[in-house]
CSV table of C-alpha atoms and ligand atoms in Angstrom, one decimal:
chain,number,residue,atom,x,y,z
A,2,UNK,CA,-33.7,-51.2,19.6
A,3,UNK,CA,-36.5,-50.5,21.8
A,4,UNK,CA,-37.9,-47.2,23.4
A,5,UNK,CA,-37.3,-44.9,25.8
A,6,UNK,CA,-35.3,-45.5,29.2
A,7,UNK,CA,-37.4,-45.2,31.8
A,8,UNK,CA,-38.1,-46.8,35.1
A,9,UNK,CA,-39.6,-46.0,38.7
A,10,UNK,CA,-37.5,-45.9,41.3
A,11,UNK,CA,-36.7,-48.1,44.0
A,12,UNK,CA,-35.0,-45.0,45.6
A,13,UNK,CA,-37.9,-42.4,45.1
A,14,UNK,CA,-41.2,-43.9,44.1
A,15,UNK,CA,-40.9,-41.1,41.1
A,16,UNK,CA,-40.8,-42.7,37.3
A,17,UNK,CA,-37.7,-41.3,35.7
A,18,UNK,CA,-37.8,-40.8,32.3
A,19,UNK,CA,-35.2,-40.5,29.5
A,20,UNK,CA,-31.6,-42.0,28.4
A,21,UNK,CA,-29.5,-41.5,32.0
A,22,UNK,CA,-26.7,-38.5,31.6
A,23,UNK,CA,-25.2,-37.8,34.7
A,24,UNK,CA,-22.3,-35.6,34.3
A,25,UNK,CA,-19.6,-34.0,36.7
A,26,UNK,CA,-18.5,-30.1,37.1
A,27,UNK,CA,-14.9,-30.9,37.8
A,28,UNK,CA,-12.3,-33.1,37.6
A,29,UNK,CA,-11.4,-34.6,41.1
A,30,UNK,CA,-7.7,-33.0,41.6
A,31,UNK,CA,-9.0,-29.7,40.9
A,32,UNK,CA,-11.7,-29.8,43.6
A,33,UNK,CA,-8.7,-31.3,45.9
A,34,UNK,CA,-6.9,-28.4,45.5
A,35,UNK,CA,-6.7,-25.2,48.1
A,36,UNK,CA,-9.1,-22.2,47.7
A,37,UNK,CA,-5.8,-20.1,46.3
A,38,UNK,CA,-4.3,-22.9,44.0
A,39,UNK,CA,-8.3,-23.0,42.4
A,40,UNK,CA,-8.7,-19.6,42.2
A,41,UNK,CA,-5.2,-19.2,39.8
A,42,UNK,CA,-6.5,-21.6,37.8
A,43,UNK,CA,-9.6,-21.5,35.8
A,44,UNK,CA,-12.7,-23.8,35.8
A,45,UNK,CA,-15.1,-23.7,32.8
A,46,UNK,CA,-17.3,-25.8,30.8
A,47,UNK,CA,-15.0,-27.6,28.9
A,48,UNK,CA,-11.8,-26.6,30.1
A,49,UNK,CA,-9.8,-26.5,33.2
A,50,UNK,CA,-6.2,-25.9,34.6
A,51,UNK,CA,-4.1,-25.1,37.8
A,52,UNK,CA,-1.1,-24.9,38.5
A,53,UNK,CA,0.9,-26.4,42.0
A,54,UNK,CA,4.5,-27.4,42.7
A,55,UNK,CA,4.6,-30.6,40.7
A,56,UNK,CA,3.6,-28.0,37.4
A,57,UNK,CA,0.6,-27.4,35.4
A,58,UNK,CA,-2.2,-29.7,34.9
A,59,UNK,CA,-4.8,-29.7,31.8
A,60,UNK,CA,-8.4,-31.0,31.9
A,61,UNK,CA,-11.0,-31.4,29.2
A,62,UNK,CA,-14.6,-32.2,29.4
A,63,UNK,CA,-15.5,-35.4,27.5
A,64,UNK,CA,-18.3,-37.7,26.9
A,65,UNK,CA,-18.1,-41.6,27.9
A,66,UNK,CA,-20.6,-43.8,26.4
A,67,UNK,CA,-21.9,-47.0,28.1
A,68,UNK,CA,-24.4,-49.0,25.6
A,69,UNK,CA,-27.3,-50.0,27.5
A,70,UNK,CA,-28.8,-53.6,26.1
A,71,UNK,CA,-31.7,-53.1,23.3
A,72,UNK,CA,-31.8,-49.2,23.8
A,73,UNK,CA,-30.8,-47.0,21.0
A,74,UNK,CA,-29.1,-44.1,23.4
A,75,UNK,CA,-26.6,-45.5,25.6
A,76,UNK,CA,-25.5,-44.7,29.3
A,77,UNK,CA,-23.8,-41.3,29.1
A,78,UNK,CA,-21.2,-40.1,31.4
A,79,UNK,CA,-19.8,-36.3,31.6
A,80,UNK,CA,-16.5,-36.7,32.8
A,81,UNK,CA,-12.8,-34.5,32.4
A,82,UNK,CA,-9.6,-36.3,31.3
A,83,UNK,CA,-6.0,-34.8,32.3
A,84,UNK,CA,-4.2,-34.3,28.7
A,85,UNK,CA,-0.1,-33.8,28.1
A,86,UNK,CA,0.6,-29.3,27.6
A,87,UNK,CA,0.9,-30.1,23.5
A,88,UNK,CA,-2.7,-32.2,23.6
A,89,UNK,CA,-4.6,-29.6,25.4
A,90,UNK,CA,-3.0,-26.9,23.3
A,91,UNK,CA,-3.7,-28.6,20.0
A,92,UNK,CA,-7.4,-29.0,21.7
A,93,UNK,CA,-7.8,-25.2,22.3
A,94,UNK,CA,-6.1,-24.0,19.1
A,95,UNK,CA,-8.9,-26.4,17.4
A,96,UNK,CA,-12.0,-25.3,19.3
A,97,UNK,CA,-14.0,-23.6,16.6
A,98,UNK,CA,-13.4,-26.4,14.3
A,99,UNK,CA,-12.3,-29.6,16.0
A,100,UNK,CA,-9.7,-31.4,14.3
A,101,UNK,CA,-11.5,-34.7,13.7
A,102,UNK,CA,-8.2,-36.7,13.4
A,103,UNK,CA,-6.6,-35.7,16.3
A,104,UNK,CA,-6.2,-38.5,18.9
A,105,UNK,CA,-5.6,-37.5,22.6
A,106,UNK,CA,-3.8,-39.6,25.3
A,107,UNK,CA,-5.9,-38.6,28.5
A,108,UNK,CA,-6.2,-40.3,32.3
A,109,UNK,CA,-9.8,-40.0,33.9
A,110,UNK,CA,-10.2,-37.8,36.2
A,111,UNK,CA,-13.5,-38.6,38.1
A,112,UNK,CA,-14.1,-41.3,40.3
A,113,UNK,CA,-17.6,-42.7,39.3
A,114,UNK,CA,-20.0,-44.1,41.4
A,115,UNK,CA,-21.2,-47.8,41.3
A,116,UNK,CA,-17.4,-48.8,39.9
A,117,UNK,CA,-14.5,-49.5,42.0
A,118,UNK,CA,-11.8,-46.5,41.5
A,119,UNK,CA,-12.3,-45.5,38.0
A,120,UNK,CA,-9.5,-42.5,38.6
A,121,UNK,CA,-6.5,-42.5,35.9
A,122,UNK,CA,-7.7,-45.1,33.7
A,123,UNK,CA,-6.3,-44.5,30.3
A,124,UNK,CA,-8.1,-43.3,27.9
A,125,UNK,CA,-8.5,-42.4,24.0
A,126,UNK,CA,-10.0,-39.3,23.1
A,127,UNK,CA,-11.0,-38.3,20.0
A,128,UNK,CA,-12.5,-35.2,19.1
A,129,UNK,CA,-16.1,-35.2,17.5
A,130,UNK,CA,-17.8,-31.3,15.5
A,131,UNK,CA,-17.8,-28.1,16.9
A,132,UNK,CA,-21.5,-29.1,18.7
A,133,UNK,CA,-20.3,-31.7,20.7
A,134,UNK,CA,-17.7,-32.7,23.4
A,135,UNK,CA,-15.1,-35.2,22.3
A,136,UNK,CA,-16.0,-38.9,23.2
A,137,UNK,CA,-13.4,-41.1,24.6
A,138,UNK,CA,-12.8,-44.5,24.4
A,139,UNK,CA,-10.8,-46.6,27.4
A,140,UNK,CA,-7.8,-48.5,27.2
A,141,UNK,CA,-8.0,-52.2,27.5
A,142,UNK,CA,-7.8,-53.4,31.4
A,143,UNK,CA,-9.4,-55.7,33.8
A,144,UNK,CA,-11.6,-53.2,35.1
A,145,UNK,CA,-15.3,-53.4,35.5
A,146,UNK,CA,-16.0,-50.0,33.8
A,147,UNK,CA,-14.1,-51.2,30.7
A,148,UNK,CA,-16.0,-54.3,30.6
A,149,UNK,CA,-19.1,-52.2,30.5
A,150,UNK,CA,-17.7,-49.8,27.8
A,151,UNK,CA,-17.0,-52.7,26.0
A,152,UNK,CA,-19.8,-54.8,26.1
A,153,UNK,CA,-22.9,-52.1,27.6
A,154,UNK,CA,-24.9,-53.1,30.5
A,155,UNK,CA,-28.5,-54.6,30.9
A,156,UNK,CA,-31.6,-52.3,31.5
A,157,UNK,CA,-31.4,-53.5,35.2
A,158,UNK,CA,-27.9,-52.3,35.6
A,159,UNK,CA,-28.3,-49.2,34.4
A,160,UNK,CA,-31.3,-48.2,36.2
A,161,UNK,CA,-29.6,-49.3,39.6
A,162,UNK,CA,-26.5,-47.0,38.4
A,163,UNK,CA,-29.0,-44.1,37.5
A,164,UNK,CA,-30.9,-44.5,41.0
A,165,UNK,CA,-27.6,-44.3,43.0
A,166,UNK,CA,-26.1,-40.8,40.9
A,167,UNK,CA,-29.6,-39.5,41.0
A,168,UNK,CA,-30.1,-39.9,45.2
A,169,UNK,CA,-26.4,-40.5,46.5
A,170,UNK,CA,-23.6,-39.0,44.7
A,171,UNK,CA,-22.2,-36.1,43.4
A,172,UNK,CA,-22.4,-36.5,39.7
A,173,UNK,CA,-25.4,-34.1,38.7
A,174,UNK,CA,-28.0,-35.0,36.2
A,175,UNK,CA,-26.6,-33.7,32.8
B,4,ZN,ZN1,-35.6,-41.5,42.1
């Protein structure tokens, strides 16, 4: 395992510097939603719900890790998954002190940029101490992002993923 991540930019000329975190501050079907249907709901953090006429819908904040060739830190996405009433109440009811063997069926709830739609891919998530977000792990498919998960991407790649959050998407630097 080698140094730091760090590269200058194609995009920029700037050299940026550090293990690439790029995180979002909602999941998509909340920010799809009208102006009342948010404002009933709630948006926080870590936690986020609304309710429309299919029923009520349950997000949690999570962390999704991409291992980046011969670098100690990997690729880190900040992303919500949609979890079942029981799974986000168990979640809550657990916040001060996670409940490490919990397991959590979620769908992801972002669509992220460089992969094709990465929206309701099924996920694992597993809850990790009270100082950090639960990780998740994805569910085996052919899908370029699980791939990655499963085998981490070369220096190159992740660089040309962090050049395109950092200058042409919505996912803000975390
Ligand atoms: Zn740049």
């Amino acid at each position: 395992m080698s140094g730091i991540f760090g590269f200058t930019c194609t995009s920029c000329g700037e050299r940026h510097e550090g293990s690439p975190s790029f995180a979002f501050r909602a999941p998509d079907p909340y920010l799809e939603q009208p102006p009342d249907v948010q404002a009933r709901g709630s948006l926080g953090k870590d936690l986020c719900h609304y309710q429309d006429e299919e029923g009520e819908h349950y997000f949690i904040r999570v962390v999704l890790d991409i291992p980046i060739h011969g670098m100690a830190q990997p690729f880190i996405w900040g992303v919500w998954v949609s979890l079942s009433r029981q799974s986000y109440q168990h979640y809550r009811a657990h916040h001060a002190q996670p409940d490490i063997n919990a397991a959590y069926f979620g769908w992801l709830c972002n669509s992220l940029p460089w992969y094709s739609n990465t929206y309701a891919l099924a996920t694992s998530v597993h809850p990790l101490d009270a100082n950090h977000r639960p990780c998740i792990t994805l569910h085996e498919a052919d899908h370029e992002l699980i791939h990655d998960f499963k085998h981490g991407i070369s220096i190159a790649k992740a660089q040309q993923i962090a050049e395109l959050c950092l200058h042409q998407t919505a996912a803000q630097k975390a």
